[in-house]
mmCIF file of N, CA and C in Angstrom:
data_model
loop_
_atom_site.group_PDB
_atom_site.id
_atom_site.type_symbol
_atom_site.label_atom_id
_atom_site.label_comp_id
_atom_site.label_asym_id
_atom_site.label_seq_id
_atom_site.Cartn_x
_atom_site.Cartn_y
_atom_site.Cartn_z
ATOM 1 N N MET J 1 -105.181 108.519 46.034
ATOM 2 C CA MET J 1 -104.707 107.822 45.115
ATOM 3 C C MET J 1 -104.203 106.221 44.912
ATOM 4 N N LYS J 2 -104.938 105.550 44.021
ATOM 5 C CA LYS J 2 -104.222 104.359 44.000
ATOM 6 C C LYS J 2 -103.270 103.978 42.753
ATOM 7 N N ILE J 3 -101.835 103.328 43.474
ATOM 8 C CA ILE J 3 -100.673 103.304 42.251
ATOM 9 C C ILE J 3 -101.234 101.842 41.581
ATOM 10 N N ASN J 4 -101.104 101.516 40.742
ATOM 11 C CA ASN J 4 -101.152 100.017 39.787
ATOM 12 C C ASN J 4 -100.400 99.446 38.946
ATOM 13 N N ALA J 5 -100.070 98.700 39.063
ATOM 14 C CA ALA J 5 -98.915 98.010 37.999
ATOM 15 C C ALA J 5 -99.474 96.246 38.158
ATOM 16 N N THR J 6 -98.844 96.439 36.543
ATOM 17 C CA THR J 6 -99.261 95.099 36.421
ATOM 18 C C THR J 6 -98.128 93.754 35.965
ATOM 19 N N ASP J 7 -98.251 92.779 36.324
ATOM 20 C CA ASP J 7 -97.122 91.777 36.243
ATOM 21 C C ASP J 7 -97.778 90.416 35.403
ATOM 22 N N ASP J 8 -97.040 90.213 34.273
ATOM 23 C CA ASP J 8 -97.911 88.827 33.612
ATOM 24 C C ASP J 8 -97.396 87.451 33.946
ATOM 25 N N ASP J 9 -97.099 87.497 34.930
ATOM 26 C CA ASP J 9 -96.908 86.196 35.725
ATOM 27 C C ASP J 9 -98.390 85.804 36.293
ATOM 28 N N GLU J 10 -98.522 84.513 36.372
ATOM 29 C CA GLU J 10 -99.651 83.832 36.745
ATOM 30 C C GLU J 10 -100.429 84.639 37.968
ATOM 31 N N PRO J 11 -101.680 85.075 37.991
ATOM 32 C CA PRO J 11 -102.068 85.770 38.524
ATOM 33 C C PRO J 11 -102.829 85.061 40.159
ATOM 34 N N GLY J 12 -102.322 85.945 41.193
ATOM 35 C CA GLY J 12 -102.512 85.007 42.476
ATOM 36 C C GLY J 12 -101.332 84.011 42.933
ATOM 37 N N ASN J 13 -100.526 84.447 42.070
ATOM 38 C CA ASN J 13 -99.112 83.864 42.937
ATOM 39 C C ASN J 13 -98.488 84.835 43.163
ATOM 40 N N ILE J 14 -97.215 84.383 44.278
ATOM 41 C CA ILE J 14 -96.165 85.464 44.783
ATOM 42 C C ILE J 14 -95.591 86.339 43.727
ATOM 43 N N ASN J 15 -95.278 85.622 42.763
ATOM 44 C CA ASN J 15 -94.574 85.992 41.396
ATOM 45 C C ASN J 15 -95.010 87.180 41.071
ATOM 46 N N SER J 16 -96.190 87.178 40.660
ATOM 47 C CA SER J 16 -97.498 88.486 40.740
ATOM 48 C C SER J 16 -97.850 88.996 41.483
ATOM 49 N N LYS J 17 -97.520 89.286 42.764
ATOM 50 C CA LYS J 17 -97.718 89.914 43.901
ATOM 51 C C LYS J 17 -96.800 91.429 44.215
ATOM 52 N N ILE J 18 -97.150 92.895 43.528
ATOM 53 C CA ILE J 18 -96.517 93.884 43.328
ATOM 54 C C ILE J 18 -96.504 94.715 44.771
ATOM 55 N N ALA J 19 -95.477 95.115 45.587
ATOM 56 C CA ALA J 19 -95.184 95.971 46.657
ATOM 57 C C ALA J 19 -94.871 97.377 46.082
ATOM 58 N N TYR J 20 -95.579 98.267 46.433
ATOM 59 C CA TYR J 20 -94.813 99.415 46.375
ATOM 60 C C TYR J 20 -94.210 100.396 47.020
ATOM 61 N N SER J 21 -93.225 101.209 46.522
ATOM 62 C CA SER J 21 -92.680 102.365 47.777
ATOM 63 C C SER J 21 -92.189 103.573 46.427
ATOM 64 N N ILE J 22 -91.780 104.805 47.586
ATOM 65 C CA ILE J 22 -91.417 105.746 46.970
ATOM 66 C C ILE J 22 -89.804 105.611 46.627
ATOM 67 N N VAL J 23 -89.336 106.145 45.789
ATOM 68 C CA VAL J 23 -88.482 106.171 45.492
ATOM 69 C C VAL J 23 -87.531 107.510 45.581
ATOM 70 N N SER J 24 -88.386 108.403 45.044
ATOM 71 C CA SER J 24 -87.738 109.954 45.161
ATOM 72 C C SER J 24 -88.832 110.965 45.243
ATOM 73 N N GLN J 25 -88.662 112.328 45.295
ATOM 74 C CA GLN J 25 -89.597 112.896 44.923
ATOM 75 C C GLN J 25 -88.918 114.607 45.259
ATOM 76 N N GLU J 26 -89.987 114.923 43.900
ATOM 77 C CA GLU J 26 -89.164 116.343 43.239
ATOM 78 C C GLU J 26 -90.192 117.642 43.753
ATOM 79 N N PRO J 27 -89.919 118.608 44.420
ATOM 80 C CA PRO J 27 -88.769 118.891 45.006
ATOM 81 C C PRO J 27 -88.257 117.943 46.221
ATOM 82 N N LYS J 28 -87.450 118.164 46.200
ATOM 83 C CA LYS J 28 -86.435 117.782 47.338
ATOM 84 C C LYS J 28 -87.020 118.311 48.949
ATOM 85 N N GLY J 29 -86.725 117.666 49.817
ATOM 86 C CA GLY J 29 -87.257 118.326 51.292
ATOM 87 C C GLY J 29 -88.178 117.345 51.944
ATOM 88 N N GLU J 30 -89.056 117.741 52.623
ATOM 89 C CA GLU J 30 -90.022 117.211 53.489
ATOM 90 C C GLU J 30 -90.770 116.568 53.024
ATOM 91 N N GLN J 31 -91.105 114.977 53.270
ATOM 92 C CA GLN J 31 -91.701 114.154 51.938
ATOM 93 C C GLN J 31 -93.031 114.155 52.496
ATOM 94 N N MET J 32 -93.725 114.561 51.502
ATOM 95 C CA MET J 32 -95.054 115.062 51.648
ATOM 96 C C MET J 32 -96.171 114.290 51.199
ATOM 97 N N PHE J 33 -95.799 112.792 50.986
ATOM 98 C CA PHE J 33 -96.468 111.804 50.748
ATOM 99 C C PHE J 33 -96.025 110.401 51.152
ATOM 100 N N PHE J 34 -97.041 109.824 51.525
ATOM 101 C CA PHE J 34 -96.551 108.040 52.288
ATOM 102 C C PHE J 34 -97.145 107.228 51.057
ATOM 103 N N LEU J 35 -96.752 106.259 50.925
ATOM 104 C CA LEU J 35 -97.275 105.181 49.879
ATOM 105 C C LEU J 35 -97.347 103.684 50.588
ATOM 106 N N ARG J 36 -98.443 103.229 50.887
ATOM 107 C CA ARG J 36 -98.702 102.007 51.305
ATOM 108 C C ARG J 36 -98.145 100.672 50.577
ATOM 109 N N LYS J 37 -97.988 99.814 51.120
ATOM 110 C CA LYS J 37 -97.059 98.757 50.245
ATOM 111 C C LYS J 37 -98.520 98.213 48.812
ATOM 112 N N ASN J 38 -99.379 98.280 49.516
ATOM 113 C CA ASN J 38 -100.594 97.924 48.484
ATOM 114 C C ASN J 38 -100.644 98.733 47.261
ATOM 115 N N GLY J 39 -100.079 99.711 47.255
ATOM 116 C CA GLY J 39 -100.144 101.254 46.090
ATOM 117 C C GLY J 39 -100.861 102.167 46.322
ATOM 118 N N GLU J 40 -101.681 102.197 47.868
ATOM 119 C CA GLU J 40 -102.677 103.422 48.092
ATOM 120 C C GLU J 40 -101.779 104.853 48.711
ATOM 121 N N LEU J 41 -101.612 106.255 48.046
ATOM 122 C CA LEU J 41 -101.025 107.314 47.987
ATOM 123 C C LEU J 41 -101.363 108.226 48.638
ATOM 124 N N PHE J 42 -101.053 108.621 49.918
ATOM 125 C CA PHE J 42 -101.526 109.761 50.691
ATOM 126 C C PHE J 42 -100.772 110.615 50.766
ATOM 127 N N VAL J 43 -101.254 111.990 51.343
ATOM 128 C CA VAL J 43 -100.925 112.947 51.591
ATOM 129 C C VAL J 43 -100.439 113.149 53.300
ATOM 130 N N ARG J 44 -99.043 112.907 53.608
ATOM 131 C CA ARG J 44 -98.655 112.727 54.735
ATOM 132 C C ARG J 44 -99.240 114.065 55.941
ATOM 133 N N ARG J 45 -99.133 115.405 55.367
ATOM 134 C CA ARG J 45 -99.673 116.357 56.123
ATOM 135 C C ARG J 45 -100.735 117.232 55.734
ATOM 136 N N PRO J 46 -101.235 117.548 55.877
ATOM 137 C CA PRO J 46 -102.239 118.731 55.090
ATOM 138 C C PRO J 46 -102.004 120.048 54.926
ATOM 139 N N THR J 47 -100.637 120.291 54.836
ATOM 140 C CA THR J 47 -100.062 121.569 54.364
ATOM 141 C C THR J 47 -99.802 122.131 53.190
ATOM 142 N N LEU J 48 -100.506 121.262 52.288
ATOM 143 C CA LEU J 48 -100.000 121.238 50.880
ATOM 144 C C LEU J 48 -100.664 122.880 50.091
ATOM 145 N N ASP J 49 -99.871 123.560 49.805
ATOM 146 C CA ASP J 49 -100.039 124.778 49.153
ATOM 147 C C ASP J 49 -100.051 125.317 47.659
ATOM 148 N N ARG J 50 -100.744 125.390 46.890
ATOM 149 C CA ARG J 50 -100.197 125.630 45.668
ATOM 150 C C ARG J 50 -99.665 126.537 45.307
ATOM 151 N N GLU J 51 -99.795 127.884 46.240
ATOM 152 C CA GLU J 51 -98.956 129.038 46.051
ATOM 153 C C GLU J 51 -97.312 128.740 46.499
ATOM 154 N N ALA J 52 -97.143 127.835 47.261
ATOM 155 C CA ALA J 52 -95.536 127.692 47.835
ATOM 156 C C ALA J 52 -95.331 126.604 46.673
ATOM 157 N N GLN J 53 -96.040 125.671 46.145
ATOM 158 C CA GLN J 53 -95.710 124.127 45.317
ATOM 159 C C GLN J 53 -96.647 123.794 44.298
ATOM 160 N N GLU J 54 -96.418 123.833 43.158
ATOM 161 C CA GLU J 54 -97.714 123.656 42.236
ATOM 162 C C GLU J 54 -97.775 122.196 42.441
ATOM 163 N N SER J 55 -96.588 121.481 42.123
ATOM 164 C CA SER J 55 -96.698 120.240 42.007
ATOM 165 C C SER J 55 -95.621 119.314 42.349
ATOM 166 N N TYR J 56 -95.468 118.188 42.474
ATOM 167 C CA TYR J 56 -94.507 117.112 42.844
ATOM 168 C C TYR J 56 -94.591 116.050 41.852
ATOM 169 N N THR J 57 -93.583 115.778 41.739
ATOM 170 C CA THR J 57 -92.986 114.652 41.275
ATOM 171 C C THR J 57 -92.242 113.323 41.762
ATOM 172 N N LEU J 58 -93.014 112.175 42.014
ATOM 173 C CA LEU J 58 -92.588 110.900 42.566
ATOM 174 C C LEU J 58 -92.201 110.064 41.731
ATOM 175 N N VAL J 59 -91.328 109.157 42.133
ATOM 176 C CA VAL J 59 -90.642 107.907 41.124
ATOM 177 C C VAL J 59 -91.251 106.851 41.822
ATOM 178 N N ILE J 60 -92.012 106.011 41.654
ATOM 179 C CA ILE J 60 -92.518 104.896 42.120
ATOM 180 C C ILE J 60 -92.048 103.532 42.206
ATOM 181 N N GLN J 61 -91.697 102.881 43.104
ATOM 182 C CA GLN J 61 -90.546 101.730 42.109
ATOM 183 C C GLN J 61 -92.276 100.315 43.028
ATOM 184 N N GLY J 62 -92.159 99.428 41.687
ATOM 185 C CA GLY J 62 -92.896 98.584 42.139
ATOM 186 C C GLY J 62 -91.855 97.293 42.058
ATOM 187 N N ALA J 63 -92.674 96.613 43.231
ATOM 188 C CA ALA J 63 -91.645 95.368 43.076
ATOM 189 C C ALA J 63 -92.373 93.678 43.214
ATOM 190 N N ASP J 64 -92.423 92.200 42.387
ATOM 191 C CA ASP J 64 -92.687 91.598 42.480
ATOM 192 C C ASP J 64 -92.355 90.567 43.765
ATOM 193 N N LEU J 65 -92.852 89.601 43.769
ATOM 194 C CA LEU J 65 -92.645 88.489 44.662
ATOM 195 C C LEU J 65 -93.048 89.300 46.427
ATOM 196 N N ASP J 66 -94.267 90.473 46.312
ATOM 197 C CA ASP J 66 -94.353 91.491 47.529
ATOM 198 C C ASP J 66 -93.425 92.029 48.081
ATOM 199 N N GLY J 67 -92.381 92.342 47.040
ATOM 200 C CA GLY J 67 -91.466 93.392 47.400
ATOM 201 C C GLY J 67 -90.025 92.738 48.217
ATOM 202 N N ALA J 68 -90.397 90.951 48.151
ATOM 203 C CA ALA J 68 -88.874 90.043 48.673
ATOM 204 C C ALA J 68 -87.782 90.523 47.920
ATOM 205 N N VAL J 69 -86.225 90.211 48.308
ATOM 206 C CA VAL J 69 -85.583 90.179 47.961
ATOM 207 C C VAL J 69 -85.432 89.332 46.914
ATOM 208 N N GLY J 70 -85.052 89.515 45.328
ATOM 209 C CA GLY J 70 -84.517 88.742 44.651
ATOM 210 C C GLY J 70 -85.946 88.647 43.480
ATOM 211 N N GLY J 71 -86.659 89.610 43.672
ATOM 212 C CA GLY J 71 -88.067 89.868 42.566
ATOM 213 C C GLY J 71 -87.678 91.110 41.588
ATOM 214 N N ASN J 72 -88.218 90.928 40.601
ATOM 215 C CA ASN J 72 -88.263 92.178 39.700
ATOM 216 C C ASN J 72 -88.604 93.338 40.469
ATOM 217 N N VAL J 73 -88.037 94.523 39.676
ATOM 218 C CA VAL J 73 -88.430 95.747 39.806
ATOM 219 C C VAL J 73 -88.311 96.465 38.915
ATOM 220 N N GLY J 74 -89.283 97.551 38.998
ATOM 221 C CA GLY J 74 -89.651 98.518 37.877
ATOM 222 C C GLY J 74 -90.102 99.938 38.494
ATOM 223 N N THR J 75 -89.927 100.887 37.559
ATOM 224 C CA THR J 75 -90.049 102.559 37.996
ATOM 225 C C THR J 75 -90.871 102.881 37.383
ATOM 226 N N GLY J 76 -91.881 103.768 38.086
ATOM 227 C CA GLY J 76 -92.813 104.746 37.355
ATOM 228 C C GLY J 76 -92.655 106.409 37.846
ATOM 229 N N THR J 77 -93.436 107.474 37.134
ATOM 230 C CA THR J 77 -93.574 108.561 37.836
ATOM 231 C C THR J 77 -94.565 109.294 37.804
ATOM 232 N N VAL J 78 -95.078 109.645 39.019
ATOM 233 C CA VAL J 78 -96.495 110.176 39.044
ATOM 234 C C VAL J 78 -96.343 111.629 39.531
ATOM 235 N N THR J 79 -97.060 112.319 38.666
ATOM 236 C CA THR J 79 -97.280 114.177 38.983
ATOM 237 C C THR J 79 -98.430 114.239 39.884
ATOM 238 N N VAL J 80 -98.424 115.468 40.880
ATOM 239 C CA VAL J 80 -99.240 115.467 41.743
ATOM 240 C C VAL J 80 -99.251 116.450 41.662
ATOM 241 N N LYS J 81 -100.634 117.261 40.938
ATOM 242 C CA LYS J 81 -100.913 118.778 40.803
ATOM 243 C C LYS J 81 -101.540 119.151 41.568
ATOM 244 N N ILE J 82 -101.255 119.950 42.173
ATOM 245 C CA ILE J 82 -102.044 120.871 43.824
ATOM 246 C C ILE J 82 -102.872 121.808 43.277
ATOM 247 N N LEU J 83 -104.126 121.709 43.353
ATOM 248 C CA LEU J 83 -104.983 122.824 42.992
ATOM 249 C C LEU J 83 -104.891 123.807 44.036
ATOM 250 N N ASP J 84 -105.578 124.862 43.160
ATOM 251 C CA ASP J 84 -105.867 125.917 44.460
ATOM 252 C C ASP J 84 -107.197 126.067 45.108
ATOM 253 N N VAL J 85 -106.940 126.786 46.100
ATOM 254 C CA VAL J 85 -108.581 126.948 46.699
ATOM 255 C C VAL J 85 -108.425 128.005 47.770
ATOM 256 N N ASN J 86 -109.468 129.111 48.005
ATOM 257 C CA ASN J 86 -109.685 130.206 48.517
ATOM 258 C C ASN J 86 -109.528 129.718 49.999
ATOM 259 N N ASP J 87 -108.248 129.907 49.960
ATOM 260 C CA ASP J 87 -107.596 129.702 51.659
ATOM 261 C C ASP J 87 -106.942 131.230 52.143
ATOM 262 N N ASN J 88 -107.346 132.419 51.210
ATOM 263 C CA ASN J 88 -106.578 133.423 51.929
ATOM 264 C C ASN J 88 -107.843 134.476 52.292
ATOM 265 N N ILE J 89 -107.640 135.168 53.607
ATOM 266 C CA ILE J 89 -108.668 136.201 54.101
ATOM 267 C C ILE J 89 -108.613 137.198 53.612
ATOM 268 N N PRO J 90 -109.916 138.011 53.089
ATOM 269 C CA PRO J 90 -109.401 139.226 52.287
ATOM 270 C C PRO J 90 -109.124 140.406 53.583
ATOM 271 N N THR J 91 -108.573 141.141 52.896
ATOM 272 C CA THR J 91 -107.977 142.772 53.818
ATOM 273 C C THR J 91 -108.361 143.832 52.729
ATOM 274 N N LEU J 92 -108.253 144.550 53.666
ATOM 275 C CA LEU J 92 -108.790 146.118 53.322
ATOM 276 C C LEU J 92 -107.754 147.038 53.312
ATOM 277 N N ASP J 93 -107.482 147.708 52.160
ATOM 278 C CA ASP J 93 -106.051 148.855 52.165
ATOM 279 C C ASP J 93 -105.950 150.418 53.264
ATOM 280 N N LYS J 94 -107.267 150.310 53.517
ATOM 281 C CA LYS J 94 -107.341 151.593 54.768
ATOM 282 C C LYS J 94 -108.836 151.525 55.022
ATOM 283 N N ASP J 95 -109.175 151.790 56.202
ATOM 284 C CA ASP J 95 -110.562 151.989 56.797
ATOM 285 C C ASP J 95 -110.531 153.333 56.639
ATOM 286 N N ARG J 96 -112.396 153.185 56.776
ATOM 287 C CA ARG J 96 -113.292 154.305 56.032
ATOM 288 C C ARG J 96 -113.915 154.989 57.240
#
């Protein structure tokens, strides 16, 4: 997934270059995602399971000046919904 924010400062200027980071994840616990500075969001481990957790809510921060100290920041919320897949082996109740 790609996170995208806009800054009304002059395009191509450091004032309009935005760096992204994850502020928080719900539910808390093991961090299931990582976010590159350029806004590309990835699953950290291939262990997402809809039966265990249907969705995750991330608070994402965007900071201009490419994340340098003194820049302006804003936050947004991203909800990642986990799709169900056929990942359970069928079992028989009794042998015939």
